[in-house]
């Protein structure tokens, strides 16, 4: 009888150790689940970073295009002013010529 009780006691100790191991495994499994969630979050962040890099490249392209447009606008303004000056001179010459013709007719 003592031997049976000792055997039962030993089996209970082994079972207690197994239960303790199972509890530790449960904690480890929960930690692994948390790690998996963190990994998924990092993967999502990586995708966001790729998107941000693309947006940054697009933004840089837009800035370059804006600079080219500003340079083109400045050239256009200068050409417009130069052309207006030229045409204003021609208009003045034309008016002077017509005025002279009219003055000759009147006087």
Short mmCIF file of the N, C-alpha and C atoms (twelve columns), coordinates in Angstrom:
data_MODEL
# 
_entry.id   MODEL 
# 
loop_
_atom_site.group_PDB 
_atom_site.id 
_atom_site.type_symbol 
_atom_site.label_atom_id 
_atom_site.label_alt_id 
_atom_site.label_comp_id 
_atom_site.label_asym_id 
_atom_site.label_seq_id 
_atom_site.Cartn_x 
_atom_site.Cartn_y 
_atom_site.Cartn_z 
_atom_site.pdbx_PDB_model_num 
ATOM 1   N N  . UNK A 1   0.816  -1.184  0.000   1 
ATOM 2   C CA . UNK A 1   0.000  0.000   0.000   1 
ATOM 3   C C  . UNK A 1   0.866  1.257   0.000   1 
ATOM 4   N N  . UNK A 2   1.918  1.256   0.820   1 
ATOM 5   C CA . UNK A 2   2.826  2.403   0.851   1 
ATOM 6   C C  . UNK A 2   3.474  2.625   -0.512  1 
ATOM 7   N N  . UNK A 3   3.790  1.521   -1.123  1 
ATOM 8   C CA . UNK A 3   4.438  1.623   -2.419  1 
ATOM 9   C C  . UNK A 3   3.469  2.210   -3.448  1 
ATOM 10  N N  . UNK A 4   2.230  1.844   -3.400  1 
ATOM 11  C CA . UNK A 4   1.226  2.371   -4.321  1 
ATOM 12  C C  . UNK A 4   1.040  3.857   -4.073  1 
ATOM 13  N N  . UNK A 5   1.002  4.233   -2.796  1 
ATOM 14  C CA . UNK A 5   0.858  5.649   -2.459  1 
ATOM 15  C C  . UNK A 5   2.070  6.448   -2.939  1 
ATOM 16  N N  . UNK A 6   3.254  5.881   -2.784  1 
ATOM 17  C CA . UNK A 6   4.457  6.564   -3.256  1 
ATOM 18  C C  . UNK A 6   4.430  6.703   -4.783  1 
ATOM 19  N N  . UNK A 7   3.964  5.621   -5.432  1 
ATOM 20  C CA . UNK A 7   3.881  5.655   -6.883  1 
ATOM 21  C C  . UNK A 7   2.871  6.719   -7.327  1 
ATOM 22  N N  . UNK A 8   1.729  6.781   -6.636  1 
ATOM 23  C CA . UNK A 8   0.711  7.792   -6.958  1 
ATOM 24  C C  . UNK A 8   1.277  9.187   -6.705  1 
ATOM 25  N N  . UNK A 9   1.992  9.335   -5.590  1 
ATOM 26  C CA . UNK A 9   2.594  10.622  -5.255  1 
ATOM 27  C C  . UNK A 9   3.612  11.034  -6.326  1 
ATOM 28  N N  . UNK A 10  4.426  10.096  -6.768  1 
ATOM 29  C CA . UNK A 10  5.407  10.396  -7.815  1 
ATOM 30  C C  . UNK A 10  4.711  10.789  -9.124  1 
ATOM 31  N N  . UNK A 11  3.652  10.063  -9.456  1 
ATOM 32  C CA . UNK A 11  2.912  10.398  -10.667 1 
ATOM 33  C C  . UNK A 11  2.278  11.782  -10.557 1 
ATOM 34  N N  . UNK A 12  1.806  12.121  -9.353  1 
ATOM 35  C CA . UNK A 12  1.223  13.452  -9.148  1 
ATOM 36  C C  . UNK A 12  2.292  14.532  -9.275  1 
ATOM 37  N N  . UNK A 13  3.496  14.247  -8.786  1 
ATOM 38  C CA . UNK A 13  4.589  15.206  -8.931  1 
ATOM 39  C C  . UNK A 13  4.927  15.413  -10.408 1 
ATOM 40  N N  . UNK A 14  4.964  14.303  -11.150 1 
ATOM 41  C CA . UNK A 14  5.240  14.392  -12.583 1 
ATOM 42  C C  . UNK A 14  4.135  15.186  -13.268 1 
ATOM 43  N N  . UNK A 15  2.876  14.913  -12.880 1 
ATOM 44  C CA . UNK A 15  1.746  15.639  -13.464 1 
ATOM 45  C C  . UNK A 15  1.826  17.124  -13.122 1 
ATOM 46  N N  . UNK A 16  2.215  17.424  -11.873 1 
ATOM 47  C CA . UNK A 16  2.357  18.823  -11.465 1 
ATOM 48  C C  . UNK A 16  3.434  19.507  -12.308 1 
ATOM 49  N N  . UNK A 17  4.528  18.821  -12.542 1 
ATOM 50  C CA . UNK A 17  5.596  19.377  -13.373 1 
ATOM 51  C C  . UNK A 17  5.091  19.579  -14.806 1 
ATOM 52  N N  . UNK A 18  4.319  18.600  -15.300 1 
ATOM 53  C CA . UNK A 18  3.759  18.727  -16.650 1 
ATOM 54  C C  . UNK A 18  2.799  19.907  -16.735 1 
ATOM 55  N N  . UNK A 19  1.960  20.084  -15.713 1 
ATOM 56  C CA . UNK A 19  1.016  21.204  -15.689 1 
ATOM 57  C C  . UNK A 19  1.786  22.523  -15.643 1 
ATOM 58  N N  . UNK A 20  2.841  22.548  -14.850 1 
ATOM 59  C CA . UNK A 20  3.669  23.753  -14.771 1 
ATOM 60  C C  . UNK A 20  4.300  24.052  -16.136 1 
ATOM 61  N N  . UNK A 21  4.777  23.011  -16.808 1 
ATOM 62  C CA . UNK A 21  5.343  23.186  -18.152 1 
ATOM 63  C C  . UNK A 21  4.284  23.693  -19.125 1 
ATOM 64  N N  . UNK A 22  3.069  23.159  -19.008 1 
ATOM 65  C CA . UNK A 22  1.984  23.611  -19.880 1 
ATOM 66  C C  . UNK A 22  1.654  25.080  -19.633 1 
ATOM 67  N N  . UNK A 23  1.672  25.488  -18.365 1 
ATOM 68  C CA . UNK A 23  1.418  26.904  -18.050 1 
ATOM 69  C C  . UNK A 23  2.505  27.781  -18.663 1 
ATOM 70  N N  . UNK A 24  3.749  27.327  -18.543 1 
ATOM 71  C CA . UNK A 24  4.851  28.080  -19.149 1 
ATOM 72  C C  . UNK A 24  4.689  28.152  -20.666 1 
ATOM 73  N N  . UNK A 25  4.244  27.050  -21.256 1 
ATOM 74  C CA . UNK A 25  4.023  27.035  -22.707 1 
ATOM 75  C C  . UNK A 25  2.914  28.005  -23.094 1 
ATOM 76  N N  . UNK A 26  1.879  28.075  -22.264 1 
ATOM 77  C CA . UNK A 26  0.787  28.999  -22.559 1 
ATOM 78  C C  . UNK A 26  1.305  30.432  -22.557 1 
ATOM 79  N N  . UNK A 27  2.152  30.758  -21.585 1 
ATOM 80  C CA . UNK A 27  2.745  32.095  -21.535 1 
ATOM 81  C C  . UNK A 27  3.593  32.331  -22.787 1 
ATOM 82  N N  . UNK A 28  4.375  31.318  -23.167 1 
ATOM 83  C CA . UNK A 28  5.207  31.441  -24.366 1 
ATOM 84  C C  . UNK A 28  4.352  31.621  -25.619 1 
ATOM 85  N N  . UNK A 29  3.247  30.883  -25.693 1 
ATOM 86  C CA . UNK A 29  2.352  31.003  -26.847 1 
ATOM 87  C C  . UNK A 29  1.760  32.401  -26.909 1 
ATOM 88  N N  . UNK A 30  1.355  32.937  -25.765 1 
ATOM 89  C CA . UNK A 30  0.814  34.300  -25.744 1 
ATOM 90  C C  . UNK A 30  1.868  35.312  -26.188 1 
ATOM 91  N N  . UNK A 31  3.099  35.106  -25.737 1 
ATOM 92  C CA . UNK A 31  4.178  35.996  -26.164 1 
ATOM 93  C C  . UNK A 31  4.407  35.888  -27.674 1 
ATOM 94  N N  . UNK A 32  4.329  34.673  -28.202 1 
ATOM 95  C CA . UNK A 32  4.492  34.480  -29.645 1 
ATOM 96  C C  . UNK A 32  3.367  35.158  -30.422 1 
ATOM 97  N N  . UNK A 33  2.151  35.094  -29.888 1 
ATOM 98  C CA . UNK A 33  1.029  35.778  -30.541 1 
ATOM 99  C C  . UNK A 33  1.272  37.282  -30.570 1 
ATOM 100 N N  . UNK A 34  1.758  37.808  -29.445 1 
ATOM 101 C CA . UNK A 34  2.079  39.239  -29.403 1 
ATOM 102 C C  . UNK A 34  3.176  39.581  -30.415 1 
ATOM 103 N N  . UNK A 35  4.170  38.708  -30.501 1 
ATOM 104 C CA . UNK A 35  5.253  38.939  -31.459 1 
ATOM 105 C C  . UNK A 35  4.728  38.895  -32.896 1 
ATOM 106 N N  . UNK A 36  3.810  37.975  -33.166 1 
ATOM 107 C CA . UNK A 36  3.232  37.885  -34.508 1 
ATOM 108 C C  . UNK A 36  2.486  39.173  -34.839 1 
ATOM 109 N N  . UNK A 37  1.740  39.692  -33.860 1 
ATOM 110 C CA . UNK A 37  1.028  40.953  -34.082 1 
ATOM 111 C C  . UNK A 37  2.021  42.082  -34.356 1 
ATOM 112 N N  . UNK A 38  3.121  42.104  -33.602 1 
ATOM 113 C CA . UNK A 38  4.147  43.131  -33.823 1 
ATOM 114 C C  . UNK A 38  4.769  42.999  -35.214 1 
ATOM 115 N N  . UNK A 39  5.003  41.775  -35.646 1 
ATOM 116 C CA . UNK A 39  5.582  41.544  -36.972 1 
ATOM 117 C C  . UNK A 39  4.631  42.035  -38.053 1 
ATOM 118 N N  . UNK A 40  3.345  41.737  -37.889 1 
ATOM 119 C CA . UNK A 40  2.359  42.212  -38.870 1 
ATOM 120 C C  . UNK A 40  2.316  43.736  -38.902 1 
ATOM 121 N N  . UNK A 41  2.415  44.340  -37.736 1 
ATOM 122 C CA . UNK A 41  2.425  45.808  -37.676 1 
ATOM 123 C C  . UNK A 41  3.660  46.367  -38.383 1 
ATOM 124 N N  . UNK A 42  4.798  45.718  -38.196 1 
ATOM 125 C CA . UNK A 42  6.022  46.151  -38.878 1 
ATOM 126 C C  . UNK A 42  5.901  45.991  -40.392 1 
ATOM 127 N N  . UNK A 43  5.257  44.918  -40.828 1 
ATOM 128 C CA . UNK A 43  5.048  44.734  -42.270 1 
ATOM 129 C C  . UNK A 43  4.176  45.852  -42.823 1 
ATOM 130 N N  . UNK A 44  3.134  46.198  -42.082 1 
ATOM 131 C CA . UNK A 44  2.276  47.306  -42.516 1 
ATOM 132 C C  . UNK A 44  3.061  48.607  -42.568 1 
ATOM 133 N N  . UNK A 45  3.916  48.814  -41.572 1 
ATOM 134 C CA . UNK A 45  4.727  50.030  -41.544 1 
ATOM 135 C C  . UNK A 45  5.681  50.056  -42.740 1 
ATOM 136 N N  . UNK A 46  6.200  48.908  -43.126 1 
ATOM 137 C CA . UNK A 46  7.092  48.832  -44.282 1 
ATOM 138 C C  . UNK A 46  6.342  49.259  -45.545 1 
ATOM 139 N N  . UNK A 47  5.100  48.806  -45.683 1 
ATOM 140 C CA . UNK A 47  4.286  49.206  -46.833 1 
ATOM 141 C C  . UNK A 47  4.047  50.714  -46.822 1 
ATOM 142 N N  . UNK A 48  3.762  51.261  -45.646 1 
ATOM 143 C CA . UNK A 48  3.563  52.709  -45.540 1 
ATOM 144 C C  . UNK A 48  4.837  53.456  -45.930 1 
ATOM 145 N N  . UNK A 49  5.983  52.920  -45.519 1 
ATOM 146 C CA . UNK A 49  7.252  53.566  -45.859 1 
ATOM 147 C C  . UNK A 49  7.471  53.557  -47.374 1 
ATOM 148 N N  . UNK A 50  7.121  52.447  -48.026 1 
ATOM 149 C CA . UNK A 50  7.246  52.389  -49.486 1 
ATOM 150 C C  . UNK A 50  6.351  53.440  -50.124 1 
ATOM 151 N N  . UNK A 51  5.123  53.542  -49.610 1 
ATOM 152 C CA . UNK A 51  4.197  54.547  -50.142 1 
ATOM 153 C C  . UNK A 51  4.749  55.953  -49.928 1 
ATOM 154 N N  . UNK A 52  5.320  56.188  -48.741 1 
ATOM 155 C CA . UNK A 52  5.875  57.512  -48.448 1 
ATOM 156 C C  . UNK A 52  7.061  57.833  -49.354 1 
ATOM 157 N N  . UNK A 53  7.879  56.837  -49.644 1 
ATOM 158 C CA . UNK A 53  9.010  57.067  -50.552 1 
ATOM 159 C C  . UNK A 53  8.507  57.451  -51.933 1 
ATOM 160 N N  . UNK A 54  7.455  56.767  -52.390 1 
ATOM 161 C CA . UNK A 54  6.869  57.117  -53.680 1 
ATOM 162 C C  . UNK A 54  6.304  58.521  -53.669 1 
ATOM 163 N N  . UNK A 55  5.647  58.874  -52.574 1 
ATOM 164 C CA . UNK A 55  5.091  60.224  -52.456 1 
ATOM 165 C C  . UNK A 55  6.201  61.264  -52.427 1 
ATOM 166 N N  . UNK A 56  7.287  60.950  -51.751 1 
ATOM 167 C CA . UNK A 56  8.416  61.879  -51.688 1 
ATOM 168 C C  . UNK A 56  8.991  62.102  -53.085 1 
ATOM 169 N N  . UNK A 57  9.118  61.030  -53.857 1 
ATOM 170 C CA . UNK A 57  9.629  61.164  -55.228 1 
ATOM 171 C C  . UNK A 57  8.674  62.015  -56.060 1 
ATOM 172 N N  . UNK A 58  7.369  61.768  -55.900 1 
ATOM 173 C CA . UNK A 58  6.385  62.568  -56.637 1 
ATOM 174 C C  . UNK A 58  6.462  64.032  -56.234 1 
ATOM 175 N N  . UNK A 59  6.639  64.278  -54.946 1 
ATOM 176 C CA . UNK A 59  6.734  65.652  -54.454 1 
ATOM 177 C C  . UNK A 59  7.970  66.343  -55.022 1 
ATOM 178 N N  . UNK A 60  9.077  65.627  -55.069 1 
ATOM 179 C CA . UNK A 60  10.298 66.203  -55.650 1 
ATOM 180 C C  . UNK A 60  10.102 66.512  -57.133 1 
ATOM 181 N N  . UNK A 61  9.410  65.612  -57.839 1 
ATOM 182 C CA . UNK A 61  9.113  65.877  -59.254 1 
ATOM 183 C C  . UNK A 61  8.256  67.125  -59.402 1 
ATOM 184 N N  . UNK A 62  7.270  67.262  -58.529 1 
ATOM 185 C CA . UNK A 62  6.404  68.446  -58.581 1 
ATOM 186 C C  . UNK A 62  7.191  69.726  -58.310 1 
ATOM 187 N N  . UNK A 63  8.121  69.657  -57.363 1 
ATOM 188 C CA . UNK A 63  8.938  70.839  -57.062 1 
ATOM 189 C C  . UNK A 63  9.789  71.225  -58.272 1 
ATOM 190 N N  . UNK A 64  10.368 70.215  -58.931 1 
ATOM 191 C CA . UNK A 64  11.177 70.503  -60.117 1 
ATOM 192 C C  . UNK A 64  10.320 71.104  -61.224 1 
ATOM 193 N N  . UNK A 65  9.134  70.549  -61.409 1 
ATOM 194 C CA . UNK A 65  8.226  71.092  -62.437 1 
ATOM 195 C C  . UNK A 65  7.829  72.526  -62.100 1 
ATOM 196 N N  . UNK A 66  7.603  72.791  -60.829 1 
ATOM 197 C CA . UNK A 66  7.236  74.147  -60.412 1 
ATOM 198 C C  . UNK A 66  8.377  75.115  -60.717 1 
ATOM 199 N N  . UNK A 67  9.612  74.697  -60.440 1 
ATOM 200 C CA . UNK A 67  10.761 75.559  -60.739 1 
ATOM 201 C C  . UNK A 67  10.843 75.847  -62.235 1 
ATOM 202 N N  . UNK A 68  10.640 74.796  -63.055 1 
ATOM 203 C CA . UNK A 68  10.688 75.009  -64.507 1 
ATOM 204 C C  . UNK A 68  9.576  75.953  -64.952 1 
ATOM 205 N N  . UNK A 69  8.394  75.795  -64.369 1 
ATOM 206 C CA . UNK A 69  7.284  76.685  -64.713 1 
ATOM 207 C C  . UNK A 69  7.581  78.125  -64.320 1 
ATOM 208 N N  . UNK A 70  8.173  78.301  -63.135 1 
ATOM 209 C CA . UNK A 70  8.516  79.654  -62.689 1 
ATOM 210 C C  . UNK A 70  9.542  80.285  -63.627 1 
ATOM 211 N N  . UNK A 71  10.533 79.504  -64.044 1 
ATOM 212 C CA . UNK A 71  11.546 80.020  -64.975 1 
ATOM 213 C C  . UNK A 71  10.891 80.369  -66.308 1 
ATOM 214 N N  . UNK A 72  10.011 79.487  -66.791 1 
ATOM 215 C CA . UNK A 72  9.309  79.755  -68.045 1 
ATOM 216 C C  . UNK A 72  8.423  80.983  -67.948 1 
ATOM 217 N N  . UNK A 73  7.763  81.144  -66.808 1 
ATOM 218 C CA . UNK A 73  6.901  82.319  -66.618 1 
ATOM 219 C C  . UNK A 73  7.734  83.598  -66.603 1 
ATOM 220 N N  . UNK A 74  8.886  83.536  -65.955 1 
ATOM 221 C CA . UNK A 74  9.761  84.709  -65.908 1 
ATOM 222 C C  . UNK A 74  10.245 85.075  -67.312 1 
ATOM 223 N N  . UNK A 75  10.631 84.077  -68.113 1 
ATOM 224 C CA . UNK A 75  11.058 84.340  -69.492 1 
ATOM 225 C C  . UNK A 75  9.912  84.922  -70.303 1 
ATOM 226 N N  . UNK A 76  8.708  84.364  -70.093 1 
ATOM 227 C CA . UNK A 76  7.541  84.856  -70.818 1 
ATOM 228 C C  . UNK A 76  7.264  86.314  -70.479 1 
ATOM 229 N N  . UNK A 77  7.379  86.665  -69.207 1 
ATOM 230 C CA . UNK A 77  7.166  88.058  -68.795 1 
ATOM 231 C C  . UNK A 77  8.195  88.976  -69.447 1 
ATOM 232 N N  . UNK A 78  9.457  88.545  -69.445 1 
ATOM 233 C CA . UNK A 78  10.504 89.366  -70.061 1 
ATOM 234 C C  . UNK A 78  10.262 89.522  -71.559 1 
ATOM 235 N N  . UNK A 79  9.893  88.426  -72.223 1 
ATOM 236 C CA . UNK A 79  9.614  88.498  -73.661 1 
ATOM 237 C C  . UNK A 79  8.407  89.380  -73.940 1 
ATOM 238 N N  . UNK A 80  7.394  89.290  -73.087 1 
ATOM 239 C CA . UNK A 80  6.194  90.106  -73.263 1 
ATOM 240 C C  . UNK A 80  6.525  91.585  -73.120 1 
ATOM 241 N N  . UNK A 81  7.321  91.910  -72.116 1 
ATOM 242 C CA . UNK A 81  7.714  93.312  -71.904 1 
ATOM 243 C C  . UNK A 81  8.543  93.808  -73.086 1 
ATOM 244 N N  . UNK A 82  9.469  92.979  -73.538 1 
ATOM 245 C CA . UNK A 82  10.302 93.381  -74.684 1 
ATOM 246 C C  . UNK A 82  9.444  93.560  -75.932 1 
ATOM 247 N N  . UNK A 83  8.512  92.636  -76.155 1 
ATOM 248 C CA . UNK A 83  7.642  92.731  -77.334 1 
ATOM 249 C C  . UNK A 83  6.732  93.937  -77.243 1 
ATOM 250 N N  . UNK A 84  6.191  94.202  -76.062 1 
ATOM 251 C CA . UNK A 84  5.333  95.377  -75.893 1 
ATOM 252 C C  . UNK A 84  6.112  96.655  -76.162 1 
ATOM 253 N N  . UNK A 85  7.349  96.693  -75.710 1 
ATOM 254 C CA . UNK A 85  8.191  97.867  -75.972 1 
ATOM 255 C C  . UNK A 85  8.402  98.063  -77.459 1 
ATOM 256 N N  . UNK A 86  8.677  96.969  -78.169 1 
ATOM 257 C CA . UNK A 86  8.887  97.032  -79.612 1 
ATOM 258 C C  . UNK A 86  7.614  97.489  -80.322 1 
ATOM 259 N N  . UNK A 87  6.494  96.875  -79.975 1 
ATOM 260 C CA . UNK A 87  5.236  97.241  -80.632 1 
ATOM 261 C C  . UNK A 87  4.770  98.636  -80.243 1 
ATOM 262 N N  . UNK A 88  5.047  99.044  -79.021 1 
ATOM 263 C CA . UNK A 88  4.696  100.412 -78.619 1 
ATOM 264 C C  . UNK A 88  5.468  101.410 -79.468 1 
ATOM 265 N N  . UNK A 89  6.733  101.136 -79.689 1 
ATOM 266 C CA . UNK A 89  7.540  102.003 -80.553 1 
ATOM 267 C C  . UNK A 89  6.977  102.054 -81.960 1 
ATOM 268 N N  . UNK A 90  6.565  100.905 -82.501 1 
ATOM 269 C CA . UNK A 90  5.989  100.873 -83.851 1 
ATOM 270 C C  . UNK A 90  4.658  101.613 -83.899 1 
ATOM 271 N N  . UNK A 91  3.855  101.467 -82.837 1 
ATOM 272 C CA . UNK A 91  2.570  102.177 -82.784 1 
ATOM 273 C C  . UNK A 91  2.801  103.681 -82.749 1 
ATOM 274 N N  . UNK A 92  3.781  104.115 -81.948 1 
ATOM 275 C CA . UNK A 92  4.099  105.547 -81.863 1 
ATOM 276 C C  . UNK A 92  4.562  106.052 -83.226 1 
ATOM 277 N N  . UNK A 93  5.426  105.297 -83.898 1 
ATOM 278 C CA . UNK A 93  5.894  105.700 -85.230 1 
ATOM 279 C C  . UNK A 93  4.729  105.796 -86.212 1 
ATOM 280 N N  . UNK A 94  3.835  104.824 -86.149 1 
ATOM 281 C CA . UNK A 94  2.677  104.824 -87.043 1 
ATOM 282 C C  . UNK A 94  1.779  106.030 -86.771 1 
ATOM 283 N N  . UNK A 95  1.526  106.295 -85.494 1 
ATOM 284 C CA . UNK A 95  0.696  107.455 -85.143 1 
ATOM 285 C C  . UNK A 95  1.363  108.767 -85.576 1 
ATOM 286 N N  . UNK A 96  2.671  108.840 -85.381 1 
ATOM 287 C CA . UNK A 96  3.394  110.047 -85.812 1 
ATOM 288 C C  . UNK A 96  3.280  110.228 -87.329 1 
ATOM 289 N N  . UNK A 97  3.420  109.129 -88.052 1 
ATOM 290 C CA . UNK A 97  3.329  109.205 -89.517 1 
ATOM 291 C C  . UNK A 97  1.932  109.634 -89.943 1 
ATOM 292 N N  . UNK A 98  0.910  109.063 -89.336 1 
ATOM 293 C CA . UNK A 98  -0.466 109.423 -89.686 1 
ATOM 294 C C  . UNK A 98  -0.774 110.865 -89.284 1 
ATOM 295 N N  . UNK A 99  -0.240 111.255 -88.138 1 
ATOM 296 C CA . UNK A 99  -0.442 112.636 -87.699 1 
ATOM 297 C C  . UNK A 99  0.221  113.590 -88.677 1 
ATOM 298 N N  . UNK A 100 1.406  113.245 -89.130 1 
ATOM 299 C CA . UNK A 100 2.118  114.090 -90.092 1 
ATOM 300 C C  . UNK A 100 1.346  114.192 -91.405 1 
ATOM 301 N N  . UNK A 101 0.790  113.072 -91.860 1 
ATOM 302 C CA . UNK A 101 -0.005 113.077 -93.094 1 
ATOM 303 C C  . UNK A 101 -1.232 113.950 -92.915 1 
ATOM 304 N N  . UNK A 102 -1.897 113.810 -91.782 1 
ATOM 305 C CA . UNK A 102 -3.085 114.634 -91.522 1 
ATOM 306 C C  . UNK A 102 -2.720 116.113 -91.430 1 
ATOM 307 N N  . UNK A 103 -1.609 116.408 -90.797 1 
ATOM 308 C CA . UNK A 103 -1.166 117.801 -90.676 1 
ATOM 309 C C  . UNK A 103 -0.867 118.393 -92.054 1 
ATOM 310 N N  . UNK A 104 -0.291 117.599 -92.935 1 
ATOM 311 C CA . UNK A 104 0.001  118.089 -94.284 1 
ATOM 312 C C  . UNK A 104 -1.289 118.389 -95.039 1 
ATOM 313 N N  . UNK A 105 -2.317 117.592 -94.848 1 
ATOM 314 C CA . UNK A 105 -3.583 117.809 -95.530 1 
ATOM 315 C C  . UNK A 105 -4.293 119.036 -94.989 1 
ATOM 316 N N  . UNK A 106 -4.234 119.175 -93.679 1 
ATOM 317 C CA . UNK A 106 -4.955 120.279 -93.051 1 
ATOM 318 C C  . UNK A 106 -4.235 121.592 -93.312 1 
ATOM 319 N N  . UNK A 107 -2.975 121.655 -93.269 1 
ATOM 320 C CA . UNK A 107 -2.235 122.916 -93.400 1 
ATOM 321 C C  . UNK A 107 -1.776 123.063 -94.769 1 
# 
